[in-house]
Tab-separated table of C-alpha atoms in Angstrom:
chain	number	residue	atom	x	y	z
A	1	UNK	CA	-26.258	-70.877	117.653
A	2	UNK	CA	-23.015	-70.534	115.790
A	3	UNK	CA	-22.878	-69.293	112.370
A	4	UNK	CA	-21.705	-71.411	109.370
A	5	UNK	CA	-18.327	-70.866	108.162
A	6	UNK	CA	-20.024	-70.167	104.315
A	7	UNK	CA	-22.106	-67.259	106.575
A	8	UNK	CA	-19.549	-65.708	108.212
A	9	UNK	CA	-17.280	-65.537	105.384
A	10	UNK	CA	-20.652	-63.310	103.481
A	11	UNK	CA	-21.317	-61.376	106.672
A	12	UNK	CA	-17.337	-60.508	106.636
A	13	UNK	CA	-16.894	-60.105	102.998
A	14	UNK	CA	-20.081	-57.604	103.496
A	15	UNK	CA	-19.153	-55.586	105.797
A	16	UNK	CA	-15.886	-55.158	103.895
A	17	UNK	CA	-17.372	-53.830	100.770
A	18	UNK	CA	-17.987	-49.859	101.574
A	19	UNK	CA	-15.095	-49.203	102.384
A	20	UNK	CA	-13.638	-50.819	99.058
A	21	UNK	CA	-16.048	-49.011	97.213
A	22	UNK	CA	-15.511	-45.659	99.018
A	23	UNK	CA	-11.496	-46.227	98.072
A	24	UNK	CA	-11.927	-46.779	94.240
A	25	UNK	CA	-14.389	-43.614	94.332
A	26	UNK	CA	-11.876	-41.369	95.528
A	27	UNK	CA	-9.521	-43.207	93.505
A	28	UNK	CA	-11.320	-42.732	90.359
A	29	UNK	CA	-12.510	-38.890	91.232
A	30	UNK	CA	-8.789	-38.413	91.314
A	31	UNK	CA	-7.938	-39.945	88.138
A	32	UNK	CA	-10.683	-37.897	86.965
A	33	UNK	CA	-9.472	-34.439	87.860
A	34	UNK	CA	-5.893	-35.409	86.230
A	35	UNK	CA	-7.478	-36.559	83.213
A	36	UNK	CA	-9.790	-33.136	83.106
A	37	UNK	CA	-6.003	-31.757	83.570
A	38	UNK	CA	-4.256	-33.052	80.729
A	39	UNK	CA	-7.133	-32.815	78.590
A	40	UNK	CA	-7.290	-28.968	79.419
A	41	UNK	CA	-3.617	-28.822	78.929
A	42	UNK	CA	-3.687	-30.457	75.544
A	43	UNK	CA	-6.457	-28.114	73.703
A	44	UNK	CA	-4.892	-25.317	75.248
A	45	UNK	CA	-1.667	-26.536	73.315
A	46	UNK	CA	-3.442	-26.883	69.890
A	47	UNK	CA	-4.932	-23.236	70.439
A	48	UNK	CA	-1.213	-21.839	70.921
A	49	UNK	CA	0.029	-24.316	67.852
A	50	UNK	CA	-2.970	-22.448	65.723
A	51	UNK	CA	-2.044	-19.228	67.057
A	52	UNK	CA	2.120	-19.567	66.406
A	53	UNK	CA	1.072	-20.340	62.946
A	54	UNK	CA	-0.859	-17.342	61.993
A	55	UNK	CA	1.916	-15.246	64.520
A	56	UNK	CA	4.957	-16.917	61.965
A	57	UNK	CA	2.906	-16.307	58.689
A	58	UNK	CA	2.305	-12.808	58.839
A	59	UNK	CA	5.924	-11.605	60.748
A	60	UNK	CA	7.399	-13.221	57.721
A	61	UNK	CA	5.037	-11.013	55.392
A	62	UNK	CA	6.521	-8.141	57.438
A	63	UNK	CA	9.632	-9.216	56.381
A	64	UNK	CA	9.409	-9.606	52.848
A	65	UNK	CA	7.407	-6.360	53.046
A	66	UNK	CA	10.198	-4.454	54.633
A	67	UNK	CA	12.527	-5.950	51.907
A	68	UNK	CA	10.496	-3.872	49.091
A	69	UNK	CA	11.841	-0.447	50.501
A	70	UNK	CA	13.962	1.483	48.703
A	71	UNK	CA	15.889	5.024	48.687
A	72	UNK	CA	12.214	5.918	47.096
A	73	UNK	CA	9.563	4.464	48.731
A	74	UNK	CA	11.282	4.056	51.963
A	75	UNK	CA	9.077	5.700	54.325
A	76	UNK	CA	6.045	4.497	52.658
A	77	UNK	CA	7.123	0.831	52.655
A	78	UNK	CA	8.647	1.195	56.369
A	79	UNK	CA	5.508	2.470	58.020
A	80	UNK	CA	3.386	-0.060	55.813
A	81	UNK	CA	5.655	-2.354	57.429
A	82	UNK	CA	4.988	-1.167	60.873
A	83	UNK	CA	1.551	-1.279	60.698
A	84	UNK	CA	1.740	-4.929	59.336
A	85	UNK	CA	3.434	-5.325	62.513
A	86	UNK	CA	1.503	-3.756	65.099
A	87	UNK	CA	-1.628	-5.639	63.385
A	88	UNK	CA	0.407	-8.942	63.917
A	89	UNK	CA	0.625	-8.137	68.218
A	90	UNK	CA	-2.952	-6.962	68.327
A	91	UNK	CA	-4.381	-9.467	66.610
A	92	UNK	CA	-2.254	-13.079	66.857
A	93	UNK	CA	0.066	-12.324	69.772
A	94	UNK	CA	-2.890	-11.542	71.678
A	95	UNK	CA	-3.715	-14.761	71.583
A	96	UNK	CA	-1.016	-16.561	72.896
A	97	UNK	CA	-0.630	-14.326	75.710
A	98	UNK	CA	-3.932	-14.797	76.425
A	99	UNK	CA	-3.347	-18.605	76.270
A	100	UNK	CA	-0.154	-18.131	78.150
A	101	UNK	CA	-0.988	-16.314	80.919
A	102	UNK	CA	0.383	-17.905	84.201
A	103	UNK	CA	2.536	-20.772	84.499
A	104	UNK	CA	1.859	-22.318	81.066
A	105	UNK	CA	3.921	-20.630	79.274
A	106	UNK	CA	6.853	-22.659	80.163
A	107	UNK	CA	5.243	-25.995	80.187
A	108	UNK	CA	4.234	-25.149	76.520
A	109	UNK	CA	7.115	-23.242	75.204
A	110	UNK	CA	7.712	-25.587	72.558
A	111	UNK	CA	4.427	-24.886	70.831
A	112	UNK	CA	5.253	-21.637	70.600
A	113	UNK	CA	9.236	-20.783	70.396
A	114	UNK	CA	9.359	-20.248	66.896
A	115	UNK	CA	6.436	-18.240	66.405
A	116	UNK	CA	8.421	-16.128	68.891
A	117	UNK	CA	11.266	-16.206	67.346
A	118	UNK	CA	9.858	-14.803	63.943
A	119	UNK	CA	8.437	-12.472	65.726
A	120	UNK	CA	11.324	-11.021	66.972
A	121	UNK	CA	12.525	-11.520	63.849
A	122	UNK	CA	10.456	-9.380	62.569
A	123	UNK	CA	10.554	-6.482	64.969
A	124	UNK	CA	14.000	-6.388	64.944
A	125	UNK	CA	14.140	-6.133	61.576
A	126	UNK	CA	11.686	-2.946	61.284
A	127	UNK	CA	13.766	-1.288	64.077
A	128	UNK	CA	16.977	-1.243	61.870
A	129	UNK	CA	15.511	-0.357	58.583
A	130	UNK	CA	13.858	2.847	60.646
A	131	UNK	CA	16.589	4.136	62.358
A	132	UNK	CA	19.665	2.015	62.206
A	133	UNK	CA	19.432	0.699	66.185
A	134	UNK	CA	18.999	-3.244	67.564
A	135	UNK	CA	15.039	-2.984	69.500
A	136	UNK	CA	16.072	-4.947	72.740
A	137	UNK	CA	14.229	-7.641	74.551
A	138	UNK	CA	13.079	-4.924	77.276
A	139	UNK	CA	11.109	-2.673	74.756
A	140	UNK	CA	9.691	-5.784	72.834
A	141	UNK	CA	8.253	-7.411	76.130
A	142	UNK	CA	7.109	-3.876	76.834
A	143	UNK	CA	4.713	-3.930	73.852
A	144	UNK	CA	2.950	-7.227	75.212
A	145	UNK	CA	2.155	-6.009	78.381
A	146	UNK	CA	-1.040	-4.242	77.239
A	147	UNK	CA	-2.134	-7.482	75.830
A	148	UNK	CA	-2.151	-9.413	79.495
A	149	UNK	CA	-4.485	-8.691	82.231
A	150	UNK	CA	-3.178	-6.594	85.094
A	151	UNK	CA	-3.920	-9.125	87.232
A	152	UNK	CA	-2.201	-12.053	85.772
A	153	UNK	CA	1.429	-13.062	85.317
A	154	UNK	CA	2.005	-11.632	82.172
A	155	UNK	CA	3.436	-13.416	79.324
A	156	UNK	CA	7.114	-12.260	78.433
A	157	UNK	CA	9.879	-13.242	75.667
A	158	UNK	CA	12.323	-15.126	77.558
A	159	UNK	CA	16.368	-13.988	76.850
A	160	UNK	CA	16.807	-17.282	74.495
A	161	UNK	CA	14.256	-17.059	72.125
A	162	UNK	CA	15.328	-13.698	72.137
A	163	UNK	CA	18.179	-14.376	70.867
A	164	UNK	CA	17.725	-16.730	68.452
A	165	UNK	CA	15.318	-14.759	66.717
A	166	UNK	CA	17.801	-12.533	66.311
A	167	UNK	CA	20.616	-14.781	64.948
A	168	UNK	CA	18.206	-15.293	62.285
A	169	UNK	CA	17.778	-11.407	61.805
A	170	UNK	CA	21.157	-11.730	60.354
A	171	UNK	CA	20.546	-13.792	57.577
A	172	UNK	CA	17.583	-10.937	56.506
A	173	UNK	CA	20.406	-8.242	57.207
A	174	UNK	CA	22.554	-10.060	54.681
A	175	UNK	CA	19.701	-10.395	52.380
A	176	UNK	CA	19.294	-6.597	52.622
A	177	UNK	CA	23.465	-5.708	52.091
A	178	UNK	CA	23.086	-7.009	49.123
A	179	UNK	CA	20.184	-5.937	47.377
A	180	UNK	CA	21.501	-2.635	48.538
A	181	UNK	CA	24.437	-2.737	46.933
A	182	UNK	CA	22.940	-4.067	43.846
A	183	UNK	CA	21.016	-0.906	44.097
A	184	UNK	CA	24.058	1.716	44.499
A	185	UNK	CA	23.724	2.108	48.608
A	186	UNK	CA	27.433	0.908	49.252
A	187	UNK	CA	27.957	2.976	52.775
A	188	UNK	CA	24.761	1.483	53.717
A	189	UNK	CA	25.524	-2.011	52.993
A	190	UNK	CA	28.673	-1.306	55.548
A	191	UNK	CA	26.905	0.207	57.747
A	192	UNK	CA	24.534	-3.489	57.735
A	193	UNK	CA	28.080	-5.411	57.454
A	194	UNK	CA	29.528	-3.320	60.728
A	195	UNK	CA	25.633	-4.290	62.790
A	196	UNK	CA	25.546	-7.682	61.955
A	197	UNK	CA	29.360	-8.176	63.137
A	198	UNK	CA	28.516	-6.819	66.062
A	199	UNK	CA	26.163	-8.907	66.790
A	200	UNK	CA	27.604	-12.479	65.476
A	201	UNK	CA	30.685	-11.199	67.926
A	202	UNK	CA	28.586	-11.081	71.093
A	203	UNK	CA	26.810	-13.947	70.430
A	204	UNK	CA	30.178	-15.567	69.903
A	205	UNK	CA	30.928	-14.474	73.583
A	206	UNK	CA	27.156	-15.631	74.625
A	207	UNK	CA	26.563	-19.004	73.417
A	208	UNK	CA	28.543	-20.936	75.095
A	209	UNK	CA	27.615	-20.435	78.188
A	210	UNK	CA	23.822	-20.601	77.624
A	211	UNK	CA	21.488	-22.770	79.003
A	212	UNK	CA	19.741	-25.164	75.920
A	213	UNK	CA	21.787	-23.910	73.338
A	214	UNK	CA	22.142	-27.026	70.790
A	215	UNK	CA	19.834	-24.622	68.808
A	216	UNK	CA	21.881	-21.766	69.153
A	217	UNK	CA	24.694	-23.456	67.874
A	218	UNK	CA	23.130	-24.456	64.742
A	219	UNK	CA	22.283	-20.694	64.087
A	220	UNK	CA	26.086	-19.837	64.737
A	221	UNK	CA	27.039	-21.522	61.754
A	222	UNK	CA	24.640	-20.257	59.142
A	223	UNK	CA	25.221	-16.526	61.165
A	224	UNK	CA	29.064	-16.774	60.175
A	225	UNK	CA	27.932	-17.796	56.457
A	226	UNK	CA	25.994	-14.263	56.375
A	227	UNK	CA	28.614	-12.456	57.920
A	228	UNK	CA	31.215	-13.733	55.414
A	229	UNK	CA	28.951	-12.920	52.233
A	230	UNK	CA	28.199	-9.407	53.585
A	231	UNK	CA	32.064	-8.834	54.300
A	232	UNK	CA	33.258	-10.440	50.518
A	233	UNK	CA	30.283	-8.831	49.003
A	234	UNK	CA	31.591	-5.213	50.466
A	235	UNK	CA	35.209	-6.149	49.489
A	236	UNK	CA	34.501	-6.928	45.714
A	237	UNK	CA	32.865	-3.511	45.604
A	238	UNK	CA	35.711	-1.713	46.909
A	239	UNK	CA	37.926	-4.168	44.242
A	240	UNK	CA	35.870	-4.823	41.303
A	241	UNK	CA	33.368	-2.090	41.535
A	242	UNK	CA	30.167	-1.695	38.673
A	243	UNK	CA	31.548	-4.792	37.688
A	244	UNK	CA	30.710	-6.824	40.820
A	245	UNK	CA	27.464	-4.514	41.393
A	246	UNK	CA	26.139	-5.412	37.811
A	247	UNK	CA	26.443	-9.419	38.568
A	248	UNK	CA	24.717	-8.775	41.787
A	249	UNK	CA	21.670	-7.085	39.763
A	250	UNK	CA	20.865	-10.275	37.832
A	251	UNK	CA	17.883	-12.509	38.957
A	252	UNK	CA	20.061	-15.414	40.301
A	253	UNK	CA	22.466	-14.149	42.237
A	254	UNK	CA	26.008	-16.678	41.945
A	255	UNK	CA	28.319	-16.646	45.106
A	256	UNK	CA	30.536	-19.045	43.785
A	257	UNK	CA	33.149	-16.435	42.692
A	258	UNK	CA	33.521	-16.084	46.311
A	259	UNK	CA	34.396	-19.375	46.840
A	260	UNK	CA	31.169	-19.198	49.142
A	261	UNK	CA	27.851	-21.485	48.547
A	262	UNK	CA	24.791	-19.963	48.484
A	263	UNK	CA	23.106	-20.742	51.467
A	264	UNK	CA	19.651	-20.180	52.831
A	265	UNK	CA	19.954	-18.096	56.497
């Protein structure tokens, strides 16, 4: 006896049905694991994010601490500084090396760059006011290693926030010329003026020819603003002398005489 048509179509349609189901399991079990992915990838992203901003906020209280030293309390201040410093990679760098270890790093590097760039800011900083030299990107990635597991890819500065954290060094060396010379320390403030050309002339070779540099760029500008107070602010010492030191002591310092606005590095 032959089967309806009605039948056969349910005894078909039937038979048809695990193997749809088994497909939209293994459909949704992947869907699942990229979700569980993404998800991962995304509080892992805050965590850096939280971590950048405790990294930025206390490299720029190194900075501002470094800025109190003086021809008297210079060693105390610097090593105050340093300590500030060291607390600041024990403590907050830790964690985004910990966060970064492996591949993420790059996948995330925009949570993160300018926390890194302060950073380096900062250390770069500290290394001049000690003894005068530029701390290089070799010695600073040396000083995270302890913080990553031997067994993982370590976490390391890469060459371009490197360097832009230390474009903006510049604008904290100019910063430091001049309340120098508003203190007396006139060789020293050329001996700052003489660094930070240095380093606004390499970079001048450098950035064209790096990779992702529209930031770089920017920096340029404001790193040739610095450069030209330091040099005018030397040159009106040499030519106006007390006269041009006395307007740099007052509490609102006026660039305009220069013919120079007084921008923010």
């Amino acid at each position: 006896m032959t089967a309806k048509p009605h039948r056969l179509h349910q005894i078909l349609s039937s038979a048809k049905k695990p193997r749809m189901m088994s497909t939209n399991s293994a459909m949704n079990e992947e869907f699942a694991k990229h979700a569980q992915h993404l998800n991962q990838l995304n509080d892992k992203r805050e965590r850096v994010i939280k971590a950048s901003r405790d990294v930025t906020m206390n490299s720029k209280k190194v900075i501002f601490q470094v800025h109190r030293a003086n021809k008297d309390n210079r060693e105390e201040v610097l090593s105050k500084a340093e300590k500030d410093l060291a607390a600041v990679t024990n403590q907050f760098m830790a964690r985004i090396v910990k966060e970064l270890q492996g591949n993420d790093f790059w996948k995330l590097r925009r949570a993160y760059t300018f926390a890194i760039q302060e950073y380096v800011e900062a250390a770069t900083f500290c290394r001049f006011c000690r003894n005068g030299s530029l701390l290089d990107l070799n010695e600073i990635n040396a000083t995270l290693l302890p913080l990553s597991d031997q067994y993982d890819e370590p976490l390391q500065i890469n060459p371009l926030d490197y360097l832009l954290g230390l474009a903006d060094l510049t604008g904290e060396l100019m910063r430091l010329a001049i309340g120098r010379i508003s203190d007396g320390e006139v060789e020293y403030a050329e001996k700052i003026c003489r660094f930070v050309q240095d380093i606004y002339r390499e970079l001048t070779l450098l950035a064209p020819i790096m990779d992702d540099n529209a930031d770089m760029k920017k920096k340029m500008e404001t790193m040739l603003q610095s450069v030209m107070k330091i040099e005018n602010a030397c040159f009106s010492v040499h030519v106006r002398g007390s006269e041009y030191v006395s307007l740099l002591g007052a509490n609102e310092v006026d660039y305009s005489f220069m013919g120079l606005s007084d921008l923010d590095s």
